[in-house]
Amino acid sequence: MRIANVHRARLTGLSQTGLVPLILPAHTNTGDFAVGDWVLADPQTQMLHRRLTRRTVLKRGTEGSNIPQLAGANVDTLFIVTSCNADFNTARLERYLALANQAGTTPVILLTKVDTVADAREFQQQAIALQRGLTVVSLNPRCADAATALAPWCGEGQTVALVGSSGVGKSTLVNTLAGEAQEVPQEIGEVREHDAKGRHTTTSRSLHAIAGGGWVIDTPGMRALQVRDVAYGIDVLFAEITELAPLCRFRDCTHVHEPGCAVQGAVADGTLDPDRLSRWRKLFGENRNNTPVQTGPRGNRTVVGRGKRH
């Protein structure tokens, strides 16, 4: 079975016959499971036996805790959904991209509500510029054509996950992709006109079968996304800075004021956007401060948090 829902004291599996409440062994910690996990269970008693090895896992940091929150497992493609209105935020999209890169999933940005603006090409160009080789798709979640547009990532055996703020159309997309295969359609909420903010209709992560043989994971809307343990994801996201860094005079260059800084040189000659460097610096610093470090003798290490640097 695959884990379809994770609650504080129970797990729901999705089998070939539908949703199944799993019987948990004593001392089972449901926090160790993610929506999308493959598990083995007894076919007669539905007793959970064990979780199978994950191929990929999406994790995000939570404020005030060193334990990451599991957002989804065995995800092939992460659909980062945003709309062509006040919700569009390049800094937030970069956080999602870093998360996807670190997890080993393929990120795809979905632009919704293109019909509400005179020209959506500006949003498209800004999104494409966020990462090399990034795919950006514009669509209307309510139209059946949306399923056709996303078909390359939703084939048999493929798992996609949807992330983004409330009100951008994630639940609508789930309903469109799942079609008649979905037992209970996702609830859809309204969006406030003055600030484009939606109401949280999705309150927990859930797995749904797609008519074409794939799977889709819906997630609650997130406006705050803390980064931690995503150093590789940031390096991929800001590849132009990652490639310039070895050319700096100093090995530990901060790209702020050091002489012979190749990154600052690129800003000076106009080949690197200073706003892009500023966002890299903020994301890099946040990840460094939030990522626990190991201290103590080898074999007896203790994980501790970093103190903030001023």
PDB file of C-alpha atoms in Angstrom:
ATOM      1  CA  MET A   1       0.000   0.000   0.000  1.00  0.00           C
ATOM      2  CA  ARG A   2       0.909   3.668  -0.164  1.00  0.00           C
ATOM      3  CA  ILE A   3       0.353   6.025   2.746  1.00  0.00           C
ATOM      4  CA  ALA A   4      -2.534   8.300   1.764  1.00  0.00           C
ATOM      5  CA  ASN A   5      -2.976  10.244   5.019  1.00  0.00           C
ATOM      6  CA  VAL A   6      -0.852  10.769   8.119  1.00  0.00           C
ATOM      7  CA  HIS A   7      -2.524  11.787  11.371  1.00  0.00           C
ATOM      8  CA  ARG A   8      -1.212  12.087  14.906  1.00  0.00           C
ATOM      9  CA  ALA A   9      -2.330   8.608  15.959  1.00  0.00           C
ATOM     10  CA  ARG A  10      -3.320   6.844  12.747  1.00  0.00           C
ATOM     11  CA  LEU A  11      -2.295   6.137   9.167  1.00  0.00           C
ATOM     12  CA  THR A  12      -4.466   5.497   6.128  1.00  0.00           C
ATOM     13  CA  GLY A  13      -3.184   3.351   3.276  1.00  0.00           C
ATOM     14  CA  LEU A  14      -4.319   3.328  -0.335  1.00  0.00           C
ATOM     15  CA  SER A  15      -4.549  -0.151  -1.836  1.00  0.00           C
ATOM     16  CA  GLN A  16      -5.933  -1.505  -5.083  1.00  0.00           C
ATOM     17  CA  THR A  17      -9.320  -1.782  -3.390  1.00  0.00           C
ATOM     18  CA  GLY A  18      -9.373   1.751  -1.927  1.00  0.00           C
ATOM     19  CA  LEU A  19      -8.559   3.497   1.353  1.00  0.00           C
ATOM     20  CA  VAL A  20      -7.671   1.250   4.296  1.00  0.00           C
ATOM     21  CA  PRO A  21      -7.200   2.275   7.974  1.00  0.00           C
ATOM     22  CA  LEU A  22      -3.935   0.643   9.035  1.00  0.00           C
ATOM     23  CA  ILE A  23      -3.510  -1.132  12.368  1.00  0.00           C
ATOM     24  CA  LEU A  24      -0.334   0.191  13.981  1.00  0.00           C
ATOM     25  CA  PRO A  25       2.073  -1.869  16.095  1.00  0.00           C
ATOM     26  CA  ALA A  26       2.745  -0.620  19.620  1.00  0.00           C
ATOM     27  CA  HIS A  27       5.026   2.401  19.894  1.00  0.00           C
ATOM     28  CA  THR A  28       4.633   3.330  16.218  1.00  0.00           C
ATOM     29  CA  ASN A  29       5.506   7.000  15.615  1.00  0.00           C
ATOM     30  CA  THR A  30       3.317   8.268  12.789  1.00  0.00           C
ATOM     31  CA  GLY A  31       5.695  11.212  12.409  1.00  0.00           C
ATOM     32  CA  ASP A  32       8.193   8.806  10.858  1.00  0.00           C
ATOM     33  CA  PHE A  33       5.853   8.299   7.895  1.00  0.00           C
ATOM     34  CA  ALA A  34       5.121  10.594   4.967  1.00  0.00           C
ATOM     35  CA  VAL A  35       2.273  10.692   2.485  1.00  0.00           C
ATOM     36  CA  GLY A  36       3.513   8.727  -0.515  1.00  0.00           C
ATOM     37  CA  ASP A  37       5.494   6.155   1.481  1.00  0.00           C
ATOM     38  CA  TRP A  38       5.231   2.566   0.282  1.00  0.00           C
ATOM     39  CA  VAL A  39       4.549   0.136   3.138  1.00  0.00           C
ATOM     40  CA  LEU A  40       3.962  -3.557   3.647  1.00  0.00           C
ATOM     41  CA  ALA A  41       0.856  -4.567   5.610  1.00  0.00           C
ATOM     42  CA  ASP A  42      -0.768  -7.869   6.489  1.00  0.00           C
ATOM     43  CA  PRO A  43      -3.526  -8.475   3.903  1.00  0.00           C
ATOM     44  CA  GLN A  44      -5.821 -10.065   6.477  1.00  0.00           C
ATOM     45  CA  THR A  45      -5.435  -7.847   9.545  1.00  0.00           C
ATOM     46  CA  GLN A  46      -4.175  -4.613   7.854  1.00  0.00           C
ATOM     47  CA  MET A  47      -1.415  -4.560  10.482  1.00  0.00           C
ATOM     48  CA  LEU A  48       1.469  -2.345   9.351  1.00  0.00           C
ATOM     49  CA  HIS A  49       4.629  -4.394   8.879  1.00  0.00           C
ATOM     50  CA  ARG A  50       7.288  -1.939   7.684  1.00  0.00           C
ATOM     51  CA  ARG A  51       8.054   1.032   5.459  1.00  0.00           C
ATOM     52  CA  LEU A  52       9.962   0.437   2.237  1.00  0.00           C
ATOM     53  CA  THR A  53      13.039   2.468   1.308  1.00  0.00           C
ATOM     54  CA  ARG A  54      12.213   5.897  -0.121  1.00  0.00           C
ATOM     55  CA  ARG A  55      13.540   7.075  -3.479  1.00  0.00           C
ATOM     56  CA  THR A  56      12.981  10.744  -2.656  1.00  0.00           C
ATOM     57  CA  VAL A  57      11.635  12.652   0.336  1.00  0.00           C
ATOM     58  CA  LEU A  58      10.430  16.244   0.554  1.00  0.00           C
ATOM     59  CA  LYS A  59      11.224  17.867   3.903  1.00  0.00           C
ATOM     60  CA  ARG A  60      10.765  21.391   5.192  1.00  0.00           C
ATOM     61  CA  GLY A  61      11.984  23.134   8.308  1.00  0.00           C
ATOM     62  CA  THR A  62       9.580  24.241  11.004  1.00  0.00           C
ATOM     63  CA  GLU A  63      10.183  27.178  13.300  1.00  0.00           C
ATOM     64  CA  GLY A  64      11.299  26.251  16.791  1.00  0.00           C
ATOM     65  CA  SER A  65      12.106  22.619  15.976  1.00  0.00           C
ATOM     66  CA  ASN A  66      15.188  20.759  14.765  1.00  0.00           C
ATOM     67  CA  ILE A  67      12.981  17.981  13.402  1.00  0.00           C
ATOM     68  CA  PRO A  68      12.013  18.558   9.747  1.00  0.00           C
ATOM     69  CA  GLN A  69       8.413  18.103   8.635  1.00  0.00           C
ATOM     70  CA  LEU A  70       7.919  15.406   6.008  1.00  0.00           C
ATOM     71  CA  ALA A  71       5.965  16.851   3.084  1.00  0.00           C
ATOM     72  CA  GLY A  72       5.912  13.815   0.791  1.00  0.00           C
ATOM     73  CA  ALA A  73       7.830  10.703  -0.238  1.00  0.00           C
ATOM     74  CA  ASN A  74       8.687   9.008  -3.531  1.00  0.00           C
ATOM     75  CA  VAL A  75       7.794  12.167  -5.468  1.00  0.00           C
ATOM     76  CA  ASP A  76       9.070  12.324  -9.053  1.00  0.00           C
ATOM     77  CA  THR A  77       7.904  15.854  -9.908  1.00  0.00           C
ATOM     78  CA  LEU A  78       7.117  18.809  -7.668  1.00  0.00           C
ATOM     79  CA  PHE A  79       4.510  21.157  -9.162  1.00  0.00           C
ATOM     80  CA  ILE A  80       5.100  24.595  -7.629  1.00  0.00           C
ATOM     81  CA  VAL A  81       1.806  26.413  -8.142  1.00  0.00           C
ATOM     82  CA  THR A  82       1.529  30.204  -8.172  1.00  0.00           C
ATOM     83  CA  SER A  83      -0.860  32.645  -9.780  1.00  0.00           C
ATOM     84  CA  CYS A  84      -0.443  35.738 -11.919  1.00  0.00           C
ATOM     85  CA  ASN A  85      -1.410  38.173  -9.163  1.00  0.00           C
ATOM     86  CA  ALA A  86      -0.143  39.337  -5.771  1.00  0.00           C
ATOM     87  CA  ASP A  87       0.714  35.720  -4.855  1.00  0.00           C
ATOM     88  CA  PHE A  88       3.612  35.646  -7.364  1.00  0.00           C
ATOM     89  CA  ASN A  89       6.783  36.011  -5.294  1.00  0.00           C
ATOM     90  CA  THR A  90      10.194  35.120  -6.723  1.00  0.00           C
ATOM     91  CA  ALA A  91      11.855  34.731  -3.302  1.00  0.00           C
ATOM     92  CA  ARG A  92       9.219  32.222  -2.166  1.00  0.00           C
ATOM     93  CA  LEU A  93       9.417  30.318  -5.449  1.00  0.00           C
ATOM     94  CA  GLU A  94      13.181  30.027  -4.971  1.00  0.00           C
ATOM     95  CA  ARG A  95      12.609  28.411  -1.580  1.00  0.00           C
ATOM     96  CA  TYR A  96      10.372  25.779  -3.146  1.00  0.00           C
ATOM     97  CA  LEU A  97      12.952  25.188  -5.879  1.00  0.00           C
ATOM     98  CA  ALA A  98      15.722  24.674  -3.319  1.00  0.00           C
ATOM     99  CA  LEU A  99      13.483  22.171  -1.516  1.00  0.00           C
ATOM    100  CA  ALA A 100      12.803  20.263  -4.751  1.00  0.00           C
ATOM    101  CA  ASN A 101      16.470  20.232  -5.782  1.00  0.00           C
ATOM    102  CA  GLN A 102      17.572  18.909  -2.418  1.00  0.00           C
ATOM    103  CA  ALA A 103      14.941  16.160  -2.485  1.00  0.00           C
ATOM    104  CA  GLY A 104      15.986  14.957  -5.932  1.00  0.00           C
ATOM    105  CA  THR A 105      12.613  15.699  -7.532  1.00  0.00           C
ATOM    106  CA  THR A 106      12.049  17.573 -10.789  1.00  0.00           C
ATOM    107  CA  PRO A 107      10.563  21.046 -10.166  1.00  0.00           C
ATOM    108  CA  VAL A 108       7.956  22.478 -12.556  1.00  0.00           C
ATOM    109  CA  ILE A 109       6.342  25.874 -11.963  1.00  0.00           C
ATOM    110  CA  LEU A 110       2.630  26.101 -12.784  1.00  0.00           C
ATOM    111  CA  LEU A 111       1.223  29.571 -13.480  1.00  0.00           C
ATOM    112  CA  THR A 112      -2.514  29.885 -12.852  1.00  0.00           C
ATOM    113  CA  LYS A 113      -5.029  32.695 -13.366  1.00  0.00           C
ATOM    114  CA  VAL A 114      -3.313  33.868 -16.544  1.00  0.00           C
ATOM    115  CA  ASP A 115      -6.725  35.041 -17.739  1.00  0.00           C
ATOM    116  CA  THR A 116      -6.790  37.727 -15.019  1.00  0.00           C
ATOM    117  CA  VAL A 117      -3.871  39.711 -16.480  1.00  0.00           C
ATOM    118  CA  ALA A 118      -3.440  41.474 -19.809  1.00  0.00           C
ATOM    119  CA  ASP A 119      -0.084  39.805 -20.512  1.00  0.00           C
ATOM    120  CA  ALA A 120       1.176  36.788 -18.587  1.00  0.00           C
ATOM    121  CA  ARG A 121       4.519  36.690 -20.418  1.00  0.00           C
ATOM    122  CA  GLU A 122       6.198  38.854 -17.774  1.00  0.00           C
ATOM    123  CA  PHE A 123       5.328  36.290 -15.073  1.00  0.00           C
ATOM    124  CA  GLN A 124       6.482  33.492 -17.378  1.00  0.00           C
ATOM    125  CA  GLN A 125       9.850  35.158 -18.040  1.00  0.00           C
ATOM    126  CA  GLN A 126      10.465  35.904 -14.352  1.00  0.00           C
ATOM    127  CA  ALA A 127       9.728  32.290 -13.437  1.00  0.00           C
ATOM    128  CA  ILE A 128      11.933  30.794 -16.165  1.00  0.00           C
ATOM    129  CA  ALA A 129      14.863  32.969 -15.031  1.00  0.00           C
ATOM    130  CA  LEU A 130      14.830  31.479 -11.530  1.00  0.00           C
ATOM    131  CA  GLN A 131      16.768  28.317 -12.432  1.00  0.00           C
ATOM    132  CA  ARG A 132      18.519  26.852 -15.443  1.00  0.00           C
ATOM    133  CA  GLY A 133      16.446  24.376 -17.421  1.00  0.00           C
ATOM    134  CA  LEU A 134      13.325  25.142 -15.415  1.00  0.00           C
ATOM    135  CA  THR A 135       9.987  24.272 -17.034  1.00  0.00           C
ATOM    136  CA  VAL A 136       7.115  26.733 -16.573  1.00  0.00           C
ATOM    137  CA  VAL A 137       3.564  25.841 -17.626  1.00  0.00           C
ATOM    138  CA  SER A 138       0.620  28.243 -17.814  1.00  0.00           C
ATOM    139  CA  LEU A 139      -2.814  26.688 -17.373  1.00  0.00           C
ATOM    140  CA  ASN A 140      -6.360  26.979 -16.062  1.00  0.00           C
ATOM    141  CA  PRO A 141      -6.799  24.376 -13.265  1.00  0.00           C
ATOM    142  CA  ARG A 142     -10.537  24.127 -13.943  1.00  0.00           C
ATOM    143  CA  CYS A 143     -10.163  23.116 -17.582  1.00  0.00           C
ATOM    144  CA  ALA A 144      -9.733  19.520 -18.711  1.00  0.00           C
ATOM    145  CA  ASP A 145      -6.861  20.793 -20.879  1.00  0.00           C
ATOM    146  CA  ALA A 146      -4.841  21.164 -17.661  1.00  0.00           C
ATOM    147  CA  ALA A 147      -4.609  17.382 -17.356  1.00  0.00           C
ATOM    148  CA  THR A 148      -3.366  17.191 -20.947  1.00  0.00           C
ATOM    149  CA  ALA A 149      -0.743  19.890 -20.327  1.00  0.00           C
ATOM    150  CA  LEU A 150       0.583  18.020 -17.291  1.00  0.00           C
ATOM    151  CA  ALA A 151       0.365  14.542 -18.822  1.00  0.00           C
ATOM    152  CA  PRO A 152       4.159  14.285 -19.443  1.00  0.00           C
ATOM    153  CA  TRP A 153       4.708  14.183 -15.661  1.00  0.00           C
ATOM    154  CA  CYS A 154       1.581  12.250 -14.659  1.00  0.00           C
ATOM    155  CA  GLY A 155       1.963   8.965 -16.504  1.00  0.00           C
ATOM    156  CA  GLU A 156       1.671   5.457 -15.137  1.00  0.00           C
ATOM    157  CA  GLY A 157       3.766   4.954 -12.012  1.00  0.00           C
ATOM    158  CA  GLN A 158       4.675   8.644 -11.728  1.00  0.00           C
ATOM    159  CA  THR A 159       4.048  10.645  -8.546  1.00  0.00           C
ATOM    160  CA  VAL A 160       3.602  14.405  -8.497  1.00  0.00           C
ATOM    161  CA  ALA A 161       3.105  16.712  -5.523  1.00  0.00           C
ATOM    162  CA  LEU A 162       1.517  20.152  -5.448  1.00  0.00           C
ATOM    163  CA  VAL A 163       2.848  22.975  -3.259  1.00  0.00           C
ATOM    164  CA  GLY A 164       2.003  26.662  -3.102  1.00  0.00           C
ATOM    165  CA  SER A 165      -0.044  29.226  -1.226  1.00  0.00           C
ATOM    166  CA  SER A 166      -3.737  28.847  -0.497  1.00  0.00           C
ATOM    167  CA  GLY A 167      -6.001  30.005  -3.293  1.00  0.00           C
ATOM    168  CA  VAL A 168      -3.704  29.333  -6.251  1.00  0.00           C
ATOM    169  CA  GLY A 169      -5.709  26.323  -7.478  1.00  0.00           C
ATOM    170  CA  LYS A 170      -3.918  23.280  -6.020  1.00  0.00           C
ATOM    171  CA  SER A 171      -7.073  21.463  -4.893  1.00  0.00           C
ATOM    172  CA  THR A 172      -8.774  22.270  -8.190  1.00  0.00           C
ATOM    173  CA  LEU A 173      -5.814  20.751 -10.018  1.00  0.00           C
ATOM    174  CA  VAL A 174      -6.015  17.629  -7.852  1.00  0.00           C
ATOM    175  CA  ASN A 175      -9.679  17.228  -8.804  1.00  0.00           C
ATOM    176  CA  THR A 176      -8.859  17.783 -12.477  1.00  0.00           C
ATOM    177  CA  LEU A 177      -5.980  15.281 -12.478  1.00  0.00           C
ATOM    178  CA  ALA A 178      -7.718  12.610 -10.386  1.00  0.00           C
ATOM    179  CA  GLY A 179     -10.995  12.845 -12.287  1.00  0.00           C
ATOM    180  CA  GLU A 180     -13.479  10.096 -11.562  1.00  0.00           C
ATOM    181  CA  ALA A 181     -10.744   7.984  -9.932  1.00  0.00           C
ATOM    182  CA  GLN A 182     -10.929  10.135  -6.800  1.00  0.00           C
ATOM    183  CA  GLU A 183     -13.169   8.797  -4.040  1.00  0.00           C
ATOM    184  CA  VAL A 184     -13.684  12.155  -2.290  1.00  0.00           C
ATOM    185  CA  PRO A 185     -13.059  15.371  -4.313  1.00  0.00           C
ATOM    186  CA  GLN A 186     -10.921  18.036  -2.664  1.00  0.00           C
ATOM    187  CA  GLU A 187     -12.818  20.974  -1.177  1.00  0.00           C
ATOM    188  CA  ILE A 188     -12.260  24.261  -3.024  1.00  0.00           C
ATOM    189  CA  GLY A 189     -12.299  27.631  -1.269  1.00  0.00           C
ATOM    190  CA  GLU A 190     -12.752  31.219  -2.345  1.00  0.00           C
ATOM    191  CA  VAL A 191      -9.998  33.808  -2.805  1.00  0.00           C
ATOM    192  CA  ARG A 192     -10.133  37.370  -1.458  1.00  0.00           C
ATOM    193  CA  GLU A 193      -9.999  39.845  -4.311  1.00  0.00           C
ATOM    194  CA  HIS A 194      -8.043  42.628  -2.568  1.00  0.00           C
ATOM    195  CA  ASP A 195      -4.921  40.590  -1.729  1.00  0.00           C
ATOM    196  CA  ALA A 196      -5.363  37.307  -3.683  1.00  0.00           C
ATOM    197  CA  LYS A 197      -5.163  35.263  -0.468  1.00  0.00           C
ATOM    198  CA  GLY A 198      -7.111  32.044  -0.216  1.00  0.00           C
ATOM    199  CA  ARG A 199      -8.721  30.175   2.641  1.00  0.00           C
ATOM    200  CA  HIS A 200      -7.006  26.965   3.822  1.00  0.00           C
ATOM    201  CA  THR A 201      -9.400  24.315   2.515  1.00  0.00           C
ATOM    202  CA  THR A 202      -6.712  21.606   2.464  1.00  0.00           C
ATOM    203  CA  THR A 203      -5.702  20.998   6.072  1.00  0.00           C
ATOM    204  CA  SER A 204      -3.526  17.899   5.661  1.00  0.00           C
ATOM    205  CA  ARG A 205      -1.488  16.130   3.003  1.00  0.00           C
ATOM    206  CA  SER A 206      -3.276  13.486   0.982  1.00  0.00           C
ATOM    207  CA  LEU A 207      -2.511  11.029  -1.818  1.00  0.00           C
ATOM    208  CA  HIS A 208      -4.856  10.507  -4.755  1.00  0.00           C
ATOM    209  CA  ALA A 209      -4.741   8.156  -7.739  1.00  0.00           C
ATOM    210  CA  ILE A 210      -4.664   9.772 -11.189  1.00  0.00           C
ATOM    211  CA  ALA A 211      -6.837   8.261 -13.890  1.00  0.00           C
ATOM    212  CA  GLY A 212      -3.777   7.660 -16.112  1.00  0.00           C
ATOM    213  CA  GLY A 213      -2.082   5.453 -13.541  1.00  0.00           C
ATOM    214  CA  GLY A 214      -0.056   8.052 -11.640  1.00  0.00           C
ATOM    215  CA  TRP A 215      -0.410   9.623  -8.196  1.00  0.00           C
ATOM    216  CA  VAL A 216      -0.841  13.159  -6.940  1.00  0.00           C
ATOM    217  CA  ILE A 217      -0.114  14.504  -3.440  1.00  0.00           C
ATOM    218  CA  ASP A 218      -1.968  17.624  -2.316  1.00  0.00           C
ATOM    219  CA  THR A 219      -0.538  19.761   0.492  1.00  0.00           C
ATOM    220  CA  PRO A 220      -1.913  22.585   2.672  1.00  0.00           C
ATOM    221  CA  GLY A 221      -1.103  26.109   1.529  1.00  0.00           C
ATOM    222  CA  MET A 222       2.173  27.444   2.914  1.00  0.00           C
ATOM    223  CA  ARG A 223       3.111  31.120   3.033  1.00  0.00           C
ATOM    224  CA  ALA A 224       6.143  30.657   5.298  1.00  0.00           C
ATOM    225  CA  LEU A 225       8.744  28.115   4.202  1.00  0.00           C
ATOM    226  CA  GLN A 226      11.825  27.828   6.373  1.00  0.00           C
ATOM    227  CA  VAL A 227      14.917  26.372   4.705  1.00  0.00           C
ATOM    228  CA  ARG A 228      17.345  23.989   6.388  1.00  0.00           C
ATOM    229  CA  ASP A 229      19.629  21.221   5.145  1.00  0.00           C
ATOM    230  CA  VAL A 230      19.273  22.387   1.533  1.00  0.00           C
ATOM    231  CA  ALA A 231      22.846  23.449   0.703  1.00  0.00           C
ATOM    232  CA  TYR A 232      22.915  21.343  -2.461  1.00  0.00           C
ATOM    233  CA  GLY A 233      19.475  22.615  -3.474  1.00  0.00           C
ATOM    234  CA  ILE A 234      20.671  26.227  -3.167  1.00  0.00           C
ATOM    235  CA  ASP A 235      23.813  25.467  -5.191  1.00  0.00           C
ATOM    236  CA  VAL A 236      21.671  24.117  -8.041  1.00  0.00           C
ATOM    237  CA  LEU A 237      19.203  26.988  -7.797  1.00  0.00           C
ATOM    238  CA  PHE A 238      21.919  29.649  -7.967  1.00  0.00           C
ATOM    239  CA  ALA A 239      24.210  27.797 -10.385  1.00  0.00           C
ATOM    240  CA  GLU A 240      25.648  31.023 -11.817  1.00  0.00           C
ATOM    241  CA  ILE A 241      26.907  32.038  -8.354  1.00  0.00           C
ATOM    242  CA  THR A 242      28.058  28.498  -7.506  1.00  0.00           C
ATOM    243  CA  GLU A 243      30.196  28.425 -10.653  1.00  0.00           C
ATOM    244  CA  LEU A 244      31.732  31.858 -10.023  1.00  0.00           C
ATOM    245  CA  ALA A 245      32.662  31.220  -6.368  1.00  0.00           C
ATOM    246  CA  PRO A 246      35.805  29.094  -7.106  1.00  0.00           C
ATOM    247  CA  LEU A 247      37.187  32.018  -9.142  1.00  0.00           C
ATOM    248  CA  CYS A 248      37.231  34.343  -6.135  1.00  0.00           C
ATOM    249  CA  ARG A 249      40.655  35.264  -4.684  1.00  0.00           C
ATOM    250  CA  PHE A 250      39.740  34.023  -1.231  1.00  0.00           C
ATOM    251  CA  ARG A 251      38.474  30.519  -0.610  1.00  0.00           C
ATOM    252  CA  ASP A 252      36.019  31.653   2.093  1.00  0.00           C
ATOM    253  CA  CYS A 253      34.807  34.697   0.154  1.00  0.00           C
ATOM    254  CA  THR A 254      31.430  35.972   1.320  1.00  0.00           C
ATOM    255  CA  HIS A 255      30.860  37.872  -1.949  1.00  0.00           C
ATOM    256  CA  VAL A 256      30.244  41.070  -0.010  1.00  0.00           C
ATOM    257  CA  HIS A 257      33.398  43.212   0.242  1.00  0.00           C
ATOM    258  CA  GLU A 258      36.457  41.052  -0.450  1.00  0.00           C
ATOM    259  CA  PRO A 259      38.910  42.153  -3.160  1.00  0.00           C
ATOM    260  CA  GLY A 260      39.134  39.863  -6.143  1.00  0.00           C
ATOM    261  CA  CYS A 261      35.557  38.584  -5.718  1.00  0.00           C
ATOM    262  CA  ALA A 262      34.398  37.057  -9.004  1.00  0.00           C
ATOM    263  CA  VAL A 263      30.752  37.253  -7.951  1.00  0.00           C
ATOM    264  CA  GLN A 264      30.923  40.981  -7.202  1.00  0.00           C
ATOM    265  CA  GLY A 265      32.796  41.378 -10.487  1.00  0.00           C
ATOM    266  CA  ALA A 266      29.865  39.793 -12.328  1.00  0.00           C
ATOM    267  CA  VAL A 267      27.502  42.235 -10.614  1.00  0.00           C
ATOM    268  CA  ALA A 268      29.745  45.142 -11.627  1.00  0.00           C
ATOM    269  CA  ASP A 269      29.860  44.134 -15.301  1.00  0.00           C
ATOM    270  CA  GLY A 270      26.108  43.523 -15.445  1.00  0.00           C
ATOM    271  CA  THR A 271      26.154  39.742 -15.967  1.00  0.00           C
ATOM    272  CA  LEU A 272      24.674  38.993 -12.522  1.00  0.00           C
ATOM    273  CA  ASP A 273      21.526  40.624 -11.150  1.00  0.00           C
ATOM    274  CA  PRO A 274      22.324  42.243  -7.758  1.00  0.00           C
ATOM    275  CA  ASP A 275      18.828  41.320  -6.518  1.00  0.00           C
ATOM    276  CA  ARG A 276      19.588  37.700  -7.346  1.00  0.00           C
ATOM    277  CA  LEU A 277      22.795  37.876  -5.281  1.00  0.00           C
ATOM    278  CA  SER A 278      20.894  39.488  -2.415  1.00  0.00           C
ATOM    279  CA  ARG A 279      18.331  36.661  -2.403  1.00  0.00           C
ATOM    280  CA  TRP A 280      21.120  34.063  -2.536  1.00  0.00           C
ATOM    281  CA  ARG A 281      22.823  35.687   0.444  1.00  0.00           C
ATOM    282  CA  LYS A 282      19.591  35.658   2.474  1.00  0.00           C
ATOM    283  CA  LEU A 283      18.761  32.039   1.606  1.00  0.00           C
ATOM    284  CA  PHE A 284      22.335  30.851   2.129  1.00  0.00           C
ATOM    285  CA  GLY A 285      22.543  32.538   5.538  1.00  0.00           C
ATOM    286  CA  GLU A 286      19.158  31.228   6.665  1.00  0.00           C
ATOM    287  CA  ASN A 287      20.070  27.691   5.662  1.00  0.00           C
ATOM    288  CA  ARG A 288      23.415  27.927   7.482  1.00  0.00           C
ATOM    289  CA  ASN A 289      21.801  29.218  10.674  1.00  0.00           C
ATOM    290  CA  ASN A 290      18.946  26.697  10.641  1.00  0.00           C
ATOM    291  CA  THR A 291      20.955  23.602   9.764  1.00  0.00           C
ATOM    292  CA  PRO A 292      22.099  21.666  12.844  1.00  0.00           C
ATOM    293  CA  VAL A 293      25.805  20.849  13.102  1.00  0.00           C
ATOM    294  CA  GLN A 294      27.439  17.832  14.673  1.00  0.00           C
ATOM    295  CA  THR A 295      29.880  18.345  17.542  1.00  0.00           C
ATOM    296  CA  GLY A 296      31.874  16.006  19.755  1.00  0.00           C
ATOM    297  CA  PRO A 297      34.274  13.133  19.127  1.00  0.00           C
ATOM    298  CA  ARG A 298      33.735  10.946  16.101  1.00  0.00           C
ATOM    299  CA  GLY A 299      31.257   8.185  16.896  1.00  0.00           C
ATOM    300  CA  ASN A 300      29.683  10.184  19.690  1.00  0.00           C
ATOM    301  CA  ARG A 301      28.435  13.257  17.904  1.00  0.00           C
ATOM    302  CA  THR A 302      25.673  15.507  19.150  1.00  0.00           C
ATOM    303  CA  VAL A 303      23.448  17.588  16.862  1.00  0.00           C
ATOM    304  CA  VAL A 304      23.135  21.204  17.971  1.00  0.00           C
ATOM    305  CA  GLY A 305      21.677  24.321  16.415  1.00  0.00           C
ATOM    306  CA  ARG A 306      23.755  27.154  15.079  1.00  0.00           C
ATOM    307  CA  GLY A 307      23.703  30.551  16.685  1.00  0.00           C
ATOM    308  CA  LYS A 308      22.710  33.464  14.516  1.00  0.00           C
ATOM    309  CA  ARG A 309      25.561  35.553  13.145  1.00  0.00           C
ATOM    310  CA  HIS A 310      25.191  39.315  13.020  1.00  0.00           C
TER     311      HIS A 310
END
